[in-house]
mmCIF file of C-alpha atoms and ligand atoms in Angstrom:
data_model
loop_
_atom_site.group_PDB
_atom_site.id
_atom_site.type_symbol
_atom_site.label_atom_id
_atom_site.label_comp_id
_atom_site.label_asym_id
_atom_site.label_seq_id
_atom_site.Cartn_x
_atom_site.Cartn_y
_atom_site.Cartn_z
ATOM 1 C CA UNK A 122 -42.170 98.011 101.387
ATOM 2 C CA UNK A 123 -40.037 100.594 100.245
ATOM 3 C CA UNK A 124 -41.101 104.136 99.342
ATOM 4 C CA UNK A 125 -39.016 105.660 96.939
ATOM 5 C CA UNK A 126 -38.340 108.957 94.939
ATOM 6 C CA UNK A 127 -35.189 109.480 93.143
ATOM 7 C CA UNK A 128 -36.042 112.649 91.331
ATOM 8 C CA UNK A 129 -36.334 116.057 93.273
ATOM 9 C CA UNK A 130 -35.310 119.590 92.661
ATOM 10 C CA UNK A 131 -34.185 121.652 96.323
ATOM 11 C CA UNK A 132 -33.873 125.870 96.015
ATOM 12 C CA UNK A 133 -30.264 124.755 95.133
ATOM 13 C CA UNK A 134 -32.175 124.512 91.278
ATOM 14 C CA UNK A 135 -35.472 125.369 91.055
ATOM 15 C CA UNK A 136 -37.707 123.839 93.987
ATOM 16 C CA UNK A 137 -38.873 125.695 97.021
ATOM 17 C CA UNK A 138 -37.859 123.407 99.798
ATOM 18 C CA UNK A 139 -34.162 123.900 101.332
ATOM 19 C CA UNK A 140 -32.094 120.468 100.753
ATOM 20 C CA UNK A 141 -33.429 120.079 104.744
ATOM 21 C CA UNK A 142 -36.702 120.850 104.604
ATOM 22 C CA UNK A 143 -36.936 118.577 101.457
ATOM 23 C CA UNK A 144 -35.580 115.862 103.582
ATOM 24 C CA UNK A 145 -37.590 116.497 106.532
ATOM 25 C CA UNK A 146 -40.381 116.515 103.965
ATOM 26 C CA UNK A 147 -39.752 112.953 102.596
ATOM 27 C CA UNK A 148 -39.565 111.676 105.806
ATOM 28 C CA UNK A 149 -43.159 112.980 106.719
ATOM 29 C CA UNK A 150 -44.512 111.312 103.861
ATOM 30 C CA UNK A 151 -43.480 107.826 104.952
ATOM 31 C CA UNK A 152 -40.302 107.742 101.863
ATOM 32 C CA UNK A 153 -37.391 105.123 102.643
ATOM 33 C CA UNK A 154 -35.400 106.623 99.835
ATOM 34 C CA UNK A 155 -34.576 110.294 98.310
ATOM 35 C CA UNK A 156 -32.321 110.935 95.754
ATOM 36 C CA UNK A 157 -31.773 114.760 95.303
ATOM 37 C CA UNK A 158 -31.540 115.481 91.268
ATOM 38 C CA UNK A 159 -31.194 119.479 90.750
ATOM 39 C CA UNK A 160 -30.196 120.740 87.231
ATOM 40 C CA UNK A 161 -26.876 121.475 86.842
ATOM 41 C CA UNK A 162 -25.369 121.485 90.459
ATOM 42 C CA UNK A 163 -24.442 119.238 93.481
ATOM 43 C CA UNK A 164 -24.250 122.513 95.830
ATOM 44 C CA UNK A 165 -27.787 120.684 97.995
ATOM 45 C CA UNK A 166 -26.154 116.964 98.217
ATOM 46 C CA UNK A 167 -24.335 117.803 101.529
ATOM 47 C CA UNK A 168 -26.577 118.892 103.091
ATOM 48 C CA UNK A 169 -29.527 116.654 102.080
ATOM 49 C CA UNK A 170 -27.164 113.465 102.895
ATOM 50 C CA UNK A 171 -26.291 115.028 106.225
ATOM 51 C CA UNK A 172 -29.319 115.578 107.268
ATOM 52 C CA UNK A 173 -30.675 112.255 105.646
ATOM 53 C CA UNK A 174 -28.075 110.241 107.283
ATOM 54 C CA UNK A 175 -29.026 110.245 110.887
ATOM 55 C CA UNK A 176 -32.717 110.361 110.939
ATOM 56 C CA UNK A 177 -32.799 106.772 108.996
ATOM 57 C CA UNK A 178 -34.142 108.270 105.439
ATOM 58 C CA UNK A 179 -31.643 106.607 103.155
ATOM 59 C CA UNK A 180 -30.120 109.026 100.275
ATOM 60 C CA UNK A 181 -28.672 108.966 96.850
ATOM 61 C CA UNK A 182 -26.738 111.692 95.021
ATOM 62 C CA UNK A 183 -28.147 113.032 92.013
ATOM 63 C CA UNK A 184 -28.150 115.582 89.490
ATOM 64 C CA UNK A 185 -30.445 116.517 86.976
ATOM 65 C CA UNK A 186 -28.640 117.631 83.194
ATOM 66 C CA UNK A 187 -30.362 119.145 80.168
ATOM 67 C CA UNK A 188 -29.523 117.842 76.970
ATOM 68 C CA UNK A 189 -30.095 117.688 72.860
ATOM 69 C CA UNK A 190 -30.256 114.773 70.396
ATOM 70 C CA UNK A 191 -31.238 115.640 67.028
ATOM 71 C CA UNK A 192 -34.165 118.244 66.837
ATOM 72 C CA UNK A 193 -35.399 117.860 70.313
ATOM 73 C CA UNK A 194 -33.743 120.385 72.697
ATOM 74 C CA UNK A 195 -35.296 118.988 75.943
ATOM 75 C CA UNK A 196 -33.533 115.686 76.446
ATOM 76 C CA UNK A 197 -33.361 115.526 80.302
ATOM 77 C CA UNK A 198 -30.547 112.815 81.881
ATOM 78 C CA UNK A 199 -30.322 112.036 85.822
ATOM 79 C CA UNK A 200 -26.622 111.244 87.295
ATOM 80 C CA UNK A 201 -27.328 108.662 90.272
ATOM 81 C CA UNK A 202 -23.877 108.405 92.922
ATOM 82 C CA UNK A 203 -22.001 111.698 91.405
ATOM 83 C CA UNK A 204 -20.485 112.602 94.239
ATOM 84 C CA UNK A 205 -17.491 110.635 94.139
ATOM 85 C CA UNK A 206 -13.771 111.494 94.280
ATOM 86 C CA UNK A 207 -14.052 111.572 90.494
ATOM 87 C CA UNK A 208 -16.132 114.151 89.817
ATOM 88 C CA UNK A 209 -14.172 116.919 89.377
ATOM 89 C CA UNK A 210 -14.805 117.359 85.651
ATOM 90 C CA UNK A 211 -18.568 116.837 86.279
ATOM 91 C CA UNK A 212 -18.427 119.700 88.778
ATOM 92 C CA UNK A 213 -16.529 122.358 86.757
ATOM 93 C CA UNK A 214 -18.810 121.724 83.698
ATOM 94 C CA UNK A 215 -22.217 122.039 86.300
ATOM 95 C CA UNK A 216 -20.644 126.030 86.922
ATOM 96 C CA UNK A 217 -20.481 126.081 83.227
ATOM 97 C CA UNK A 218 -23.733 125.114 82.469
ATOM 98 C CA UNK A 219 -24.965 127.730 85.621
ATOM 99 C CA UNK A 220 -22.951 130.451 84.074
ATOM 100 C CA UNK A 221 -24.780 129.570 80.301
ATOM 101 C CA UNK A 222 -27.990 129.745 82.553
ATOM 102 C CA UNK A 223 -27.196 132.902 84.068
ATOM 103 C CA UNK A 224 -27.116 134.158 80.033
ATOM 104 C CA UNK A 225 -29.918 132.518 78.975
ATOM 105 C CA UNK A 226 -31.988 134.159 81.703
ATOM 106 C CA UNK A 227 -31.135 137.488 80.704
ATOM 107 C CA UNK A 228 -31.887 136.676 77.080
ATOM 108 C CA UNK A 229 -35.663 135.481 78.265
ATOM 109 C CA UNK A 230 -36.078 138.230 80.328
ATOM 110 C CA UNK A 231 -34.630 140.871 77.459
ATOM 111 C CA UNK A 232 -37.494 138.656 74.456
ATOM 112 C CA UNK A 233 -40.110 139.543 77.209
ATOM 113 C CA UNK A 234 -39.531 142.919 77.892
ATOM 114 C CA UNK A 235 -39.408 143.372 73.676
ATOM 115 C CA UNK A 236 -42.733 141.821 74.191
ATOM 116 C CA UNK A 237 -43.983 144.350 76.341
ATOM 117 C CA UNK A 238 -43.696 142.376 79.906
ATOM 118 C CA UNK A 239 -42.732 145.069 82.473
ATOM 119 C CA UNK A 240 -40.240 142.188 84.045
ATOM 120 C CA UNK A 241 -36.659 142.824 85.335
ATOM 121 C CA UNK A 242 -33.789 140.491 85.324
ATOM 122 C CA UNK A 243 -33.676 141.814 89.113
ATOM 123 C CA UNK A 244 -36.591 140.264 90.145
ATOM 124 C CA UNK A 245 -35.548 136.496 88.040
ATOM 125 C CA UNK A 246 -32.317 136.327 90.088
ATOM 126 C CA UNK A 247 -34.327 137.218 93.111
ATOM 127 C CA UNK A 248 -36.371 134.291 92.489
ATOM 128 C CA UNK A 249 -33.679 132.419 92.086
ATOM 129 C CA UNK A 250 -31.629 132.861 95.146
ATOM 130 C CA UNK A 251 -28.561 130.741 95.538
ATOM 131 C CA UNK A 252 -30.548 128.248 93.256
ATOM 132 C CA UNK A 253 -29.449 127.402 89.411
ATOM 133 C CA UNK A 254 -31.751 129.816 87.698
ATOM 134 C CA UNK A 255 -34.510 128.214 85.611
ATOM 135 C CA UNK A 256 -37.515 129.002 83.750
ATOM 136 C CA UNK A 257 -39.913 128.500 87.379
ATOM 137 C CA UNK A 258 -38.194 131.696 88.620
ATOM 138 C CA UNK A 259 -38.609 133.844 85.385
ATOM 139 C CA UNK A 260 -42.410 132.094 85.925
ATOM 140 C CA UNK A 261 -42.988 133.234 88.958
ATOM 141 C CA UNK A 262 -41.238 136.989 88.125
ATOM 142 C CA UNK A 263 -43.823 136.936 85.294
ATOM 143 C CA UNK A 264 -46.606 136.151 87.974
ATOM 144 C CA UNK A 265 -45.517 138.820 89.928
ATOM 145 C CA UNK A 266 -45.154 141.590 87.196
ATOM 146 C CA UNK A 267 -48.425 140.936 86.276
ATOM 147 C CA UNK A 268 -47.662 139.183 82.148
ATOM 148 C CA UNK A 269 -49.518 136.241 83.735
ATOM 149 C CA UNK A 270 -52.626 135.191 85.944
ATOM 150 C CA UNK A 271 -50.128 131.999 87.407
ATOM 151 C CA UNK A 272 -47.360 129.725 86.569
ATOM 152 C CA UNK A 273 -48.840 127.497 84.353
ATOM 153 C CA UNK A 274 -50.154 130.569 82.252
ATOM 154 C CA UNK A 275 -46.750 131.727 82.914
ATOM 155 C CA UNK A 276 -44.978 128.762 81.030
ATOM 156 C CA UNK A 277 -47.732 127.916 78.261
ATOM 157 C CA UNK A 278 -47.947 132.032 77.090
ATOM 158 C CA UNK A 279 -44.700 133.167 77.465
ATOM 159 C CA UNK A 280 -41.901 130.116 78.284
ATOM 160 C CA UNK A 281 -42.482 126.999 76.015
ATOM 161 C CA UNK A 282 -41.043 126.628 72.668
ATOM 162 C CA UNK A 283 -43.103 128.610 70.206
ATOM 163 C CA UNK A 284 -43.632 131.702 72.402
ATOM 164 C CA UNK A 285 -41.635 134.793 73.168
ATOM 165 C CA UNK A 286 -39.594 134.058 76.053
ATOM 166 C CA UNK A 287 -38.447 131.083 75.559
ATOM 167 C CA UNK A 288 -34.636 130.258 74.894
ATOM 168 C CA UNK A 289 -33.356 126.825 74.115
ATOM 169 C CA UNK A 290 -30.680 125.605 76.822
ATOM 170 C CA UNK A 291 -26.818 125.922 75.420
ATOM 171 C CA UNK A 292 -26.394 123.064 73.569
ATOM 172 C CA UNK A 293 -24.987 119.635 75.530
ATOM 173 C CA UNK A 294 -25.256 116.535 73.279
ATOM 174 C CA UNK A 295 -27.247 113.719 74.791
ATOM 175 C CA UNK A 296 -24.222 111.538 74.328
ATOM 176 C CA UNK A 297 -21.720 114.079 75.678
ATOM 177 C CA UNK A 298 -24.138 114.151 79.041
ATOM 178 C CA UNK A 299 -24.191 110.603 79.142
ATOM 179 C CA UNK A 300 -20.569 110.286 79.314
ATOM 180 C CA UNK A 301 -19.965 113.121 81.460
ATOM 181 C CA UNK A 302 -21.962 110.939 83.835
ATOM 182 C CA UNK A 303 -20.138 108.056 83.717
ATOM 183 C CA UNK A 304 -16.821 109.815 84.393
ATOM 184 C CA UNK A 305 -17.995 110.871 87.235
ATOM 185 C CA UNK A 306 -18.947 107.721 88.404
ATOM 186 C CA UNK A 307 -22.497 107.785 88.218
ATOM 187 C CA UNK A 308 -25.285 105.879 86.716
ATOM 188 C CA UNK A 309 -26.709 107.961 83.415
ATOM 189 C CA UNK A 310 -30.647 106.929 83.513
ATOM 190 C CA UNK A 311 -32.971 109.016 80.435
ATOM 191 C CA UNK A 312 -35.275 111.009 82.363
ATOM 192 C CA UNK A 313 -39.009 111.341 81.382
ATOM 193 C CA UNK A 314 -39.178 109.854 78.249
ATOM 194 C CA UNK A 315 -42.714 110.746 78.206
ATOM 195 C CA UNK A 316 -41.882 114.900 77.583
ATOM 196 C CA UNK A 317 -39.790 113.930 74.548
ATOM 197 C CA UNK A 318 -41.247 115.600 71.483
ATOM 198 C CA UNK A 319 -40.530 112.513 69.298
ATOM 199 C CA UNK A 320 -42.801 109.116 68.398
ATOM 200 C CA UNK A 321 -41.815 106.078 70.243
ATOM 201 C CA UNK A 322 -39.278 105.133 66.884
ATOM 202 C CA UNK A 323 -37.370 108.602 67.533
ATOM 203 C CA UNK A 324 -37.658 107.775 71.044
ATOM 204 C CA UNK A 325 -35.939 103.469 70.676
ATOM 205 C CA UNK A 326 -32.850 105.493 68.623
ATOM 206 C CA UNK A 327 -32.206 107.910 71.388
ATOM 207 C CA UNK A 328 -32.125 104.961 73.565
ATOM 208 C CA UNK A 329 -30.408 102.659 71.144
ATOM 209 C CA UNK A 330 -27.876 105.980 70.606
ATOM 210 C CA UNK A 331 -27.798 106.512 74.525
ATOM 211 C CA UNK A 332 -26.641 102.919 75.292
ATOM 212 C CA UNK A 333 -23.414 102.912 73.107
ATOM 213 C CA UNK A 334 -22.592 105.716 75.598
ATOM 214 C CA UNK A 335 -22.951 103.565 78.699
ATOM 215 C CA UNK A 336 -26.604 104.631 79.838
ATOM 216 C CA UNK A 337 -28.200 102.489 82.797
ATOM 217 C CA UNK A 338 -31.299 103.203 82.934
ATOM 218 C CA UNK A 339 -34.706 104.753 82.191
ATOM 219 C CA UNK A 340 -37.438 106.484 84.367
ATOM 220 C CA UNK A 341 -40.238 104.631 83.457
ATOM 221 C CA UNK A 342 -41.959 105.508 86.715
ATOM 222 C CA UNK A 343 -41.986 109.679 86.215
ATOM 223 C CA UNK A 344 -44.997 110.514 88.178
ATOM 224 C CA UNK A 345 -46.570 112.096 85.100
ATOM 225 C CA UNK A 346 -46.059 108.876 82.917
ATOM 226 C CA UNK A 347 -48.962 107.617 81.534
ATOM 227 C CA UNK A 348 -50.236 103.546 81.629
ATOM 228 C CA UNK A 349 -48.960 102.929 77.949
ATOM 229 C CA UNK A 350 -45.669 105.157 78.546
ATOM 230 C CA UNK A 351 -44.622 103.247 81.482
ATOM 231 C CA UNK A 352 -45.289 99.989 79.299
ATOM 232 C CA UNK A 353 -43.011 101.371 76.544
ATOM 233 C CA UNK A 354 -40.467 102.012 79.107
ATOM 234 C CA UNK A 355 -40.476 98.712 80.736
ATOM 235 C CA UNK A 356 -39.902 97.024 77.134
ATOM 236 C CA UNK A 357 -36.749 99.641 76.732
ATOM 237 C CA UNK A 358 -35.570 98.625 80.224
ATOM 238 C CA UNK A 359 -36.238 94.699 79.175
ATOM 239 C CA UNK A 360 -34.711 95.394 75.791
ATOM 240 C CA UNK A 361 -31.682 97.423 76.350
ATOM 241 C CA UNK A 362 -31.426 95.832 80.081
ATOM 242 C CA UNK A 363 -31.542 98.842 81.622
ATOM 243 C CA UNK A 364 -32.422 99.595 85.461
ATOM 244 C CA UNK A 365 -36.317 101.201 85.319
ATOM 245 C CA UNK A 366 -36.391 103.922 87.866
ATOM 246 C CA UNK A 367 -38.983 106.595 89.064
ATOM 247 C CA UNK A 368 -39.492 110.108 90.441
ATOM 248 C CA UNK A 369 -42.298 112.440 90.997
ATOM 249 C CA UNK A 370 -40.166 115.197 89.630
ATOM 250 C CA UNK A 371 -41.095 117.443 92.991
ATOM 251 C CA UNK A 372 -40.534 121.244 92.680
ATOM 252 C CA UNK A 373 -42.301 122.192 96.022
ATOM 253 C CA UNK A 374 -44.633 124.841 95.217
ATOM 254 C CA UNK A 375 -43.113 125.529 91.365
ATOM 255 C CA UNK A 376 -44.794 122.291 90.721
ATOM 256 C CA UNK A 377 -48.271 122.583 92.116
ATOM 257 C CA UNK A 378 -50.474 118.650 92.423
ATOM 258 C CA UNK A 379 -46.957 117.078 92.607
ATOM 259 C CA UNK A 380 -45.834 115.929 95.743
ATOM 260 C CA UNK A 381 -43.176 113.674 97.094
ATOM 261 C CA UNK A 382 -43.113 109.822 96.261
ATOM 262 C CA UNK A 383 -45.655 110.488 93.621
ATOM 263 C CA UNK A 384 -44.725 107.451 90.671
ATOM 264 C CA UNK A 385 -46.837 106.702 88.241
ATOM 265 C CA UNK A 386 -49.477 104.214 88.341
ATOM 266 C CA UNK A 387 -48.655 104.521 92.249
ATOM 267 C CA UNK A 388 -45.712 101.555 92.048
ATOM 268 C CA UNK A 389 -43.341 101.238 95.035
ATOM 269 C CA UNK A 390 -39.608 100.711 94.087
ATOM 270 C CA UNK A 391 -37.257 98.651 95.573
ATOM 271 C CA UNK A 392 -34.806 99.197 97.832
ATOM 272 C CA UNK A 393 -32.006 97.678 95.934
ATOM 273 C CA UNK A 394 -32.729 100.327 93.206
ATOM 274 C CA UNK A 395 -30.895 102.605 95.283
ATOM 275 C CA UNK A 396 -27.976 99.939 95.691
ATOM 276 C CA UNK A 397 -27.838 99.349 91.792
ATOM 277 C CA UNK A 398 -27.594 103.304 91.283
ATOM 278 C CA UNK A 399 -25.299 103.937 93.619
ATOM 279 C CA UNK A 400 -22.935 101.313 92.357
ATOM 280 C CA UNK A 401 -23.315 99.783 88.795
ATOM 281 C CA UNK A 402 -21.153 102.795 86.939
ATOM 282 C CA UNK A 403 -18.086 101.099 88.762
ATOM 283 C CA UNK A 404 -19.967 97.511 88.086
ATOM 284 C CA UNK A 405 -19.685 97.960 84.150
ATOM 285 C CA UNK A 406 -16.624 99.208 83.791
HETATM 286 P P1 AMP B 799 -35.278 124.991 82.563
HETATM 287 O O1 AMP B 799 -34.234 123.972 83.004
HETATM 288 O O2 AMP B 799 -34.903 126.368 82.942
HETATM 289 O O3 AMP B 799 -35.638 124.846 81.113
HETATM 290 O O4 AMP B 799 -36.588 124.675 83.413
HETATM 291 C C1 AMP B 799 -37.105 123.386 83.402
HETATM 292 C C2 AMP B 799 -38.110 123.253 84.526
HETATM 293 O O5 AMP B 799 -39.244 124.033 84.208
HETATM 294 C C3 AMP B 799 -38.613 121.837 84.684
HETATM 295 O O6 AMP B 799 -37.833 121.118 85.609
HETATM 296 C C4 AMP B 799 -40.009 122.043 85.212
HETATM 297 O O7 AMP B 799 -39.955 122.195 86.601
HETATM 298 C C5 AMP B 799 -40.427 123.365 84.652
HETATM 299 N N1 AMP B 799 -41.326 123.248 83.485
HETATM 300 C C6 AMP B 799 -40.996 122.934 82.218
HETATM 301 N N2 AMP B 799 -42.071 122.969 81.412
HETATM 302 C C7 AMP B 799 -43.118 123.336 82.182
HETATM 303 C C8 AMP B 799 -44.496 123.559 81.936
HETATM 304 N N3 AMP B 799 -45.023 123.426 80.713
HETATM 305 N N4 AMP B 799 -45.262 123.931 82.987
HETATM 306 C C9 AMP B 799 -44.734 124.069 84.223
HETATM 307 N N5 AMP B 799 -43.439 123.865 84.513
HETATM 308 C C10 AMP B 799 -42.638 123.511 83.508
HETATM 309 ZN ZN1 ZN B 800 -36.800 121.858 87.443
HETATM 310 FE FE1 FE B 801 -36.614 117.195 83.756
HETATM 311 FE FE1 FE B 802 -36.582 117.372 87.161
#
């Protein structure tokens, strides 16, 4: 049986585990199958693959892209097998969308400090390292100044929509994400339907809207996915024949009680999911 997770984040985004230790990580838990998905860069997917490679834990490139459709600013889409010889446009828009991050970071950190947070934008790009800065750094920089007691107080007082510091991604159309995908010869699959702040009508039209683009898939297994979520997923996947994937979404320790190979409802995936993502962008054209 195999043990899949095709949706991690490495310190080359905003996880806590090198691309190495992340692999050396999946391999202690027993998983067949990693696919590394940080936001906005494929600066980990060397390493993880080279390291995968020879101790038997078979590996799929990924990437993890924010997006907007309509009202809802948090439309997340995962590019499976991005690391082709066509990806050049992919990668140059990925140090775009880093650079935008860069911005947006110092726009959170300058909303805190009007709110009376003693944090620094110093102590966010420490956080950050080498990674794609995110909102678990300026979390954890807000731990550490003292504006919250953790990181979950971190996000739901300060860094979710409705409260000081948070700042809305630059804006990439869904579509436009899609598409950038699928030029790079990837799979596009709608991450975490679950998070979307729409009812399961809004959510059928961003499919429906999705699939004119060339989407392949949906992540009905998202570790966090409830019984009835995964349900409506699997009727998307059915309906739209789409590939139904699944992650545990694992940040190391920015994403405490999730761990690696976590799915919902505790499926197992099979192997030739990782075959089908690796391949079907080329497949459908
Ligand atoms: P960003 O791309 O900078 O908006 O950061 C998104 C990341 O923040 C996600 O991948 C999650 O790891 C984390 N995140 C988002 N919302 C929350 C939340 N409510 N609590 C904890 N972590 C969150
Ligand atoms: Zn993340
Ligand atoms: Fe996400
Ligand atoms: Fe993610």
């Amino acid at each position: 049986m195999a043990m899949l997770d095709l949706h991690t984040h490495s310190t080359a985004s905003d996880g806590t585990l090198s691309p190495t230790e992340l692999v050396d990580a999946a391999l202690a838990r027993g998983l067949t199958g990693l696919a590394l998905t940080d936001h906005d860069t494929l600066s980990g997917i060397e390493a993880a693959c080279a390291h995968a490679g020879p101790r038997g834990l078979r590996f799929l490139a990924g990437i993890e892209l924010s997006a907007a459709w309509q009202g809802e600013d948090s439309v997340h889409l995962l590019g499976y097998g991005v690391d082709g010889p066509q990806n050049a446009d992919l990668r140059a828009a990925c140090s775009a969308w880093r650079a935008a991050r860069l911005d947006r970071s110092t726009e959170m950190v300058a909303r805190l400090q009007r709110a009376g947070v003693p944090i620094t934008h110093a102590a966010v790009l420490a956080q950050a390292g080498t990674g794609a800065v995110g909102r678990p750094h300026v979390a954890r920089a807000l731990v550490a100044a003292g504006g919250a007691g953790g990181l979950q107080e971190a996000f739901s007082r300060w860094l979710v929509p409705g409260t000081p510091g948070y700042v809305p991604h630059a804006r990439l159309e869904a579509a436009a994400a899609v598409a950038t995908i699928r030029a790079a010869g990837g799979v596009a699959v709608l991450a975490h339907p679950g998070r979307l702040a729409l009812d399961t009508k809004a959510r059928e039209a961003l499919v429906t809207a999705l699939c004119t683009e060339g989407l392949g898939g949906i992540e009905a297994y998202w570790a966090q996915h409830d019984a009835a979520t995964v349900a409506w997923c699997e009727l998307m996947a059915a309906r739209h024949r789409l590939l139904a994937t699944g992650g545990s979404d694992f940040h190391g320790d920015n994403k405490p009680g999730v761990e690696l190979g976590m799915l919902a409802g505790g499926v197992t995936l099979r192997l030739e999911l990782m075959d089908a993502l690796g391949t079907r962008a080329a497949a459908k054209d």
